Structures are given as C-alpha cells and as structure tokens.
Tab-separated table of C-alpha atoms in Angstrom:
chain	number	residue	atom	x	y	z
A	27	MET	CA	-15.381	-10.172	-10.064
A	28	ALA	CA	-13.939	-13.126	-8.157
A	29	GLN	CA	-15.513	-16.487	-8.697
A	30	GLU	CA	-17.461	-18.132	-5.904
A	31	PRO	CA	-15.029	-20.308	-3.883
A	32	GLU	CA	-15.321	-24.005	-4.576
A	33	ARG	CA	-17.496	-25.741	-2.002
A	34	VAL	CA	-15.776	-28.689	-0.383
A	35	SER	CA	-17.910	-31.521	0.901
A	36	LEU	CA	-17.563	-32.932	4.376
A	37	ALA	CA	-16.674	-36.271	2.793
A	38	VAL	CA	-13.679	-34.731	0.977
A	39	ILE	CA	-12.493	-33.039	4.155
A	40	ALA	CA	-12.880	-36.259	6.184
A	41	ARG	CA	-11.048	-38.285	3.530
A	42	GLU	CA	-8.136	-35.842	3.361
A	43	TRP	CA	-7.778	-35.525	7.128
A	44	GLY	CA	-8.060	-39.298	7.488
A	45	ARG	CA	-5.330	-39.779	4.904
A	46	ILE	CA	-3.076	-37.353	6.740
A	47	GLY	CA	-3.755	-39.176	10.016
A	48	CYS	CA	-2.894	-42.531	8.451
A	49	VAL	CA	0.246	-41.542	6.565
A	50	GLY	CA	1.481	-38.719	8.777
A	51	PHE	CA	4.122	-40.702	10.601
A	52	GLY	CA	6.819	-38.497	12.071
A	53	GLY	CA	4.709	-36.359	14.357
A	54	PRO	CA	3.847	-32.680	13.954
A	55	PRO	CA	6.567	-31.833	11.388
A	56	ALA	CA	5.228	-34.509	9.054
A	57	HIS	CA	1.646	-33.354	9.567
A	58	ILE	CA	2.565	-29.733	8.864
A	59	ALA	CA	4.303	-30.707	5.634
A	60	LEU	CA	1.317	-32.809	4.544
A	61	LEU	CA	-1.162	-30.052	5.451
A	62	ARG	CA	0.849	-27.469	3.558
A	63	ARG	CA	0.930	-29.663	0.469
A	64	LEU	CA	-2.802	-30.397	0.724
A	65	CYS	CA	-4.092	-26.915	1.594
A	66	VAL	CA	-1.707	-24.800	-0.455
A	67	GLN	CA	-0.211	-26.755	-3.331
A	68	ASP	CA	-2.818	-29.406	-4.170
A	69	ARG	CA	-6.096	-27.680	-3.332
A	70	GLY	CA	-5.163	-23.984	-3.355
A	71	TRP	CA	-7.444	-23.391	-0.386
A	72	LEU	CA	-5.128	-20.902	1.311
A	73	ALA	CA	-4.465	-19.038	-1.931
A	74	GLU	CA	-8.195	-18.403	-2.245
A	75	GLY	CA	-8.227	-16.813	1.202
A	76	GLU	CA	-5.333	-14.525	0.310
A	77	PHE	CA	-7.108	-13.518	-2.902
A	78	GLU	CA	-10.321	-12.688	-1.052
A	79	THR	CA	-8.400	-10.599	1.496
A	80	ALA	CA	-6.639	-8.697	-1.279
A	81	SER	CA	-9.973	-8.122	-3.042
A	82	PHE	CA	-11.409	-6.721	0.189
A	83	TYR	CA	-8.518	-4.251	0.527
A	84	ASN	CA	-8.814	-3.254	-3.125
A	85	LEU	CA	-12.548	-2.548	-2.831
A	86	ARG	CA	-11.842	-0.353	0.204
A	87	GLY	CA	-9.250	1.637	-1.739
A	88	ALA	CA	-6.340	0.321	0.344
A	89	TYR	CA	-4.283	-0.244	-2.793
A	90	GLY	CA	-0.969	-0.710	-1.001
A	91	ALA	CA	-2.356	-3.491	1.181
A	92	ALA	CA	-4.115	-5.129	-1.776
A	93	ALA	CA	-1.005	-4.959	-3.951
A	94	ALA	CA	1.167	-6.472	-1.207
A	95	ARG	CA	-1.185	-9.452	-0.854
A	96	LEU	CA	-1.557	-9.906	-4.595
A	97	LEU	CA	2.187	-9.704	-5.229
A	98	GLU	CA	2.796	-12.458	-2.699
A	99	LEU	CA	-0.085	-14.507	-4.069
A	100	THR	CA	1.055	-14.322	-7.692
A	101	ALA	CA	4.638	-15.151	-6.716
A	102	ARG	CA	3.774	-18.100	-4.458
A	103	TYR	CA	0.829	-19.580	-6.388
A	104	PRO	CA	1.252	-18.852	-10.118
A	105	LEU	CA	-1.132	-21.703	-10.999
A	106	PHE	CA	-3.866	-20.581	-8.591
A	107	SER	CA	-7.217	-20.738	-10.378
A	108	ASP	CA	-7.700	-16.956	-10.183
A	109	ALA	CA	-4.065	-16.011	-10.882
A	110	ASP	CA	-5.077	-14.217	-14.072
A	111	GLN	CA	-7.579	-12.121	-12.111
A	112	ALA	CA	-4.949	-11.439	-9.437
A	113	ASN	CA	-2.526	-10.191	-12.119
A	114	PHE	CA	-5.255	-8.065	-13.697
A	115	THR	CA	-6.188	-6.516	-10.362
A	116	LEU	CA	-2.521	-5.751	-9.685
A	117	ALA	CA	-2.183	-4.121	-13.089
A	118	LYS	CA	-5.265	-1.968	-12.483
A	119	ILE	CA	-3.972	-0.917	-9.053
A	120	TYR	CA	-0.650	0.137	-10.554
A	121	GLN	CA	-2.410	1.929	-13.383
A	122	LYS	CA	-4.657	3.814	-10.929
A	123	THR	CA	-1.599	4.913	-8.972
A	124	GLU	CA	0.186	5.975	-12.186
A	125	HIS	CA	2.859	3.270	-12.094
A	126	ASN	CA	2.330	2.266	-15.717
A	127	ASP	CA	5.586	0.304	-16.034
A	128	PHE	CA	4.417	-2.023	-13.272
A	129	ALA	CA	0.891	-2.159	-14.680
A	130	ALA	CA	2.259	-3.198	-18.079
A	131	ARG	CA	4.311	-5.957	-16.466
A	132	PHE	CA	1.165	-7.595	-15.068
A	133	TYR	CA	-0.895	-7.092	-18.238
A	134	GLU	CA	1.974	-8.719	-20.167
A	135	ASN	CA	1.989	-11.589	-17.684
A	136	ILE	CA	-1.687	-12.276	-18.373
A	137	VAL	CA	-1.112	-12.403	-22.133
A	138	ARG	CA	2.001	-14.557	-21.815
A	139	GLU	CA	1.163	-16.921	-18.914
A	140	TYR	CA	-2.651	-17.193	-19.107
A	141	PRO	CA	-3.299	-17.073	-22.872
A	142	LEU	CA	-6.778	-18.629	-22.707
A	143	SER	CA	-7.984	-16.314	-19.950
A	144	PRO	CA	-11.035	-14.205	-20.776
A	145	LEU	CA	-8.981	-11.242	-19.499
A	146	VAL	CA	-6.456	-11.433	-22.365
A	147	PRO	CA	-8.354	-9.153	-24.800
A	148	GLU	CA	-8.705	-6.423	-22.165
A	149	ALA	CA	-5.073	-6.825	-21.088
A	150	LYS	CA	-3.980	-6.446	-24.721
A	151	LYS	CA	-6.174	-3.373	-25.149
A	152	ARG	CA	-4.666	-1.763	-22.058
A	153	LEU	CA	-1.108	-2.584	-23.153
A	154	VAL	CA	-1.729	-0.871	-26.498
A	155	ALA	CA	-3.251	2.150	-24.729
A	156	LEU	CA	-0.158	2.361	-22.510
A	157	GLY	CA	2.108	2.114	-25.571
A	158	TYR	CA	3.627	-1.278	-24.807
A	159	PRO	CA	4.196	-4.079	-27.327
A	160	LEU	CA	2.051	-7.184	-27.102
A	161	PRO	CA	3.961	-10.269	-25.945
A	162	GLN	CA	3.439	-13.704	-27.420
A	163	ALA	CA	1.757	-16.439	-25.399
A	164	ASP	CA	4.154	-18.898	-23.788
A	165	PRO	CA	3.678	-22.262	-25.583
A	166	LYS	CA	4.034	-24.164	-22.286
A	167	ALA	CA	1.406	-21.976	-20.646
A	168	LEU	CA	-0.908	-22.496	-23.612
A	169	ALA	CA	-0.467	-26.277	-23.416
A	170	ARG	CA	-1.044	-26.243	-19.643
A	171	MET	CA	-4.271	-24.276	-20.012
A	172	GLN	CA	-5.524	-26.517	-22.817
A	173	ASP	CA	-4.953	-29.558	-20.581
A	174	GLU	CA	-6.998	-28.082	-17.721
C-alpha cells in the first residue's frame, strides 16, 4: 500500500515560492526551470502524483494505463521515495499479464537498486518462483540507502 503523502506546511510553501520570486531573474523561463527543480527533482512532489494516478489505474484493473505511468515514473525519478513500490507494482502487473521476463526485470531492480527496501524478500521469493537468479545488491545503491 502506498504511504501517506508527506504533508507540506504553508510556511515551507511560502518560503519556497518566496525564494523563487527573489532569485528567479530571467522571467518565465527561469521560473519554470526553478519550479521544475523544486517540484520534481528536490521535493518529488510531482512524482508522488504520478504514483497515485498509477495506483488508481492498477486498482481499477487498467493494467496498461498503470504500467505506462509506472514505467515513466521509474525512468524519470529512480530516487523517488516510493520507487521500490513502483517497481514492485510494475512487476506484479507484468506477472498478472503473463509477461514474466518483464516482471523479473523489475523484481531484479528492487533487489539490486533498493537493497534495504522491505520489498526485497518478497521480490527474491518471486524471482526464485519464476526461475530467475538472484542479483547482488549494487554497492552504490546500498550506500545511498544507508545514508538516507
């Protein structure tokens, strides 16, 4: 189940918008670049919206629509806080639709790129059931997760 989205205080929003207003010299192109960095890269706010939309489609059984959103999400935001869950959901969608090669790819990605995720044991179990070898955790991914 997806985690509850992080609540953002009015003070944080005011501070960020004020900062953009103060340093956003260069007109609309500069503001757009700053907003993209803030809302997508730094805060991951837009990634959360994409994840929720994909989860909605998945719950409704619209697996194609859910997979399309999740594929874009995992490609664009690999460090999104729920990226492991997005990969797991993708793997389950592909497994439900009998595309086990694709399912294995996303289970492997969880084991390799999100080694401290609580989803790793289940991903490993599913890889074994599908007859795929278990990959090793990426040392850089492990270090990144330990620093978080």
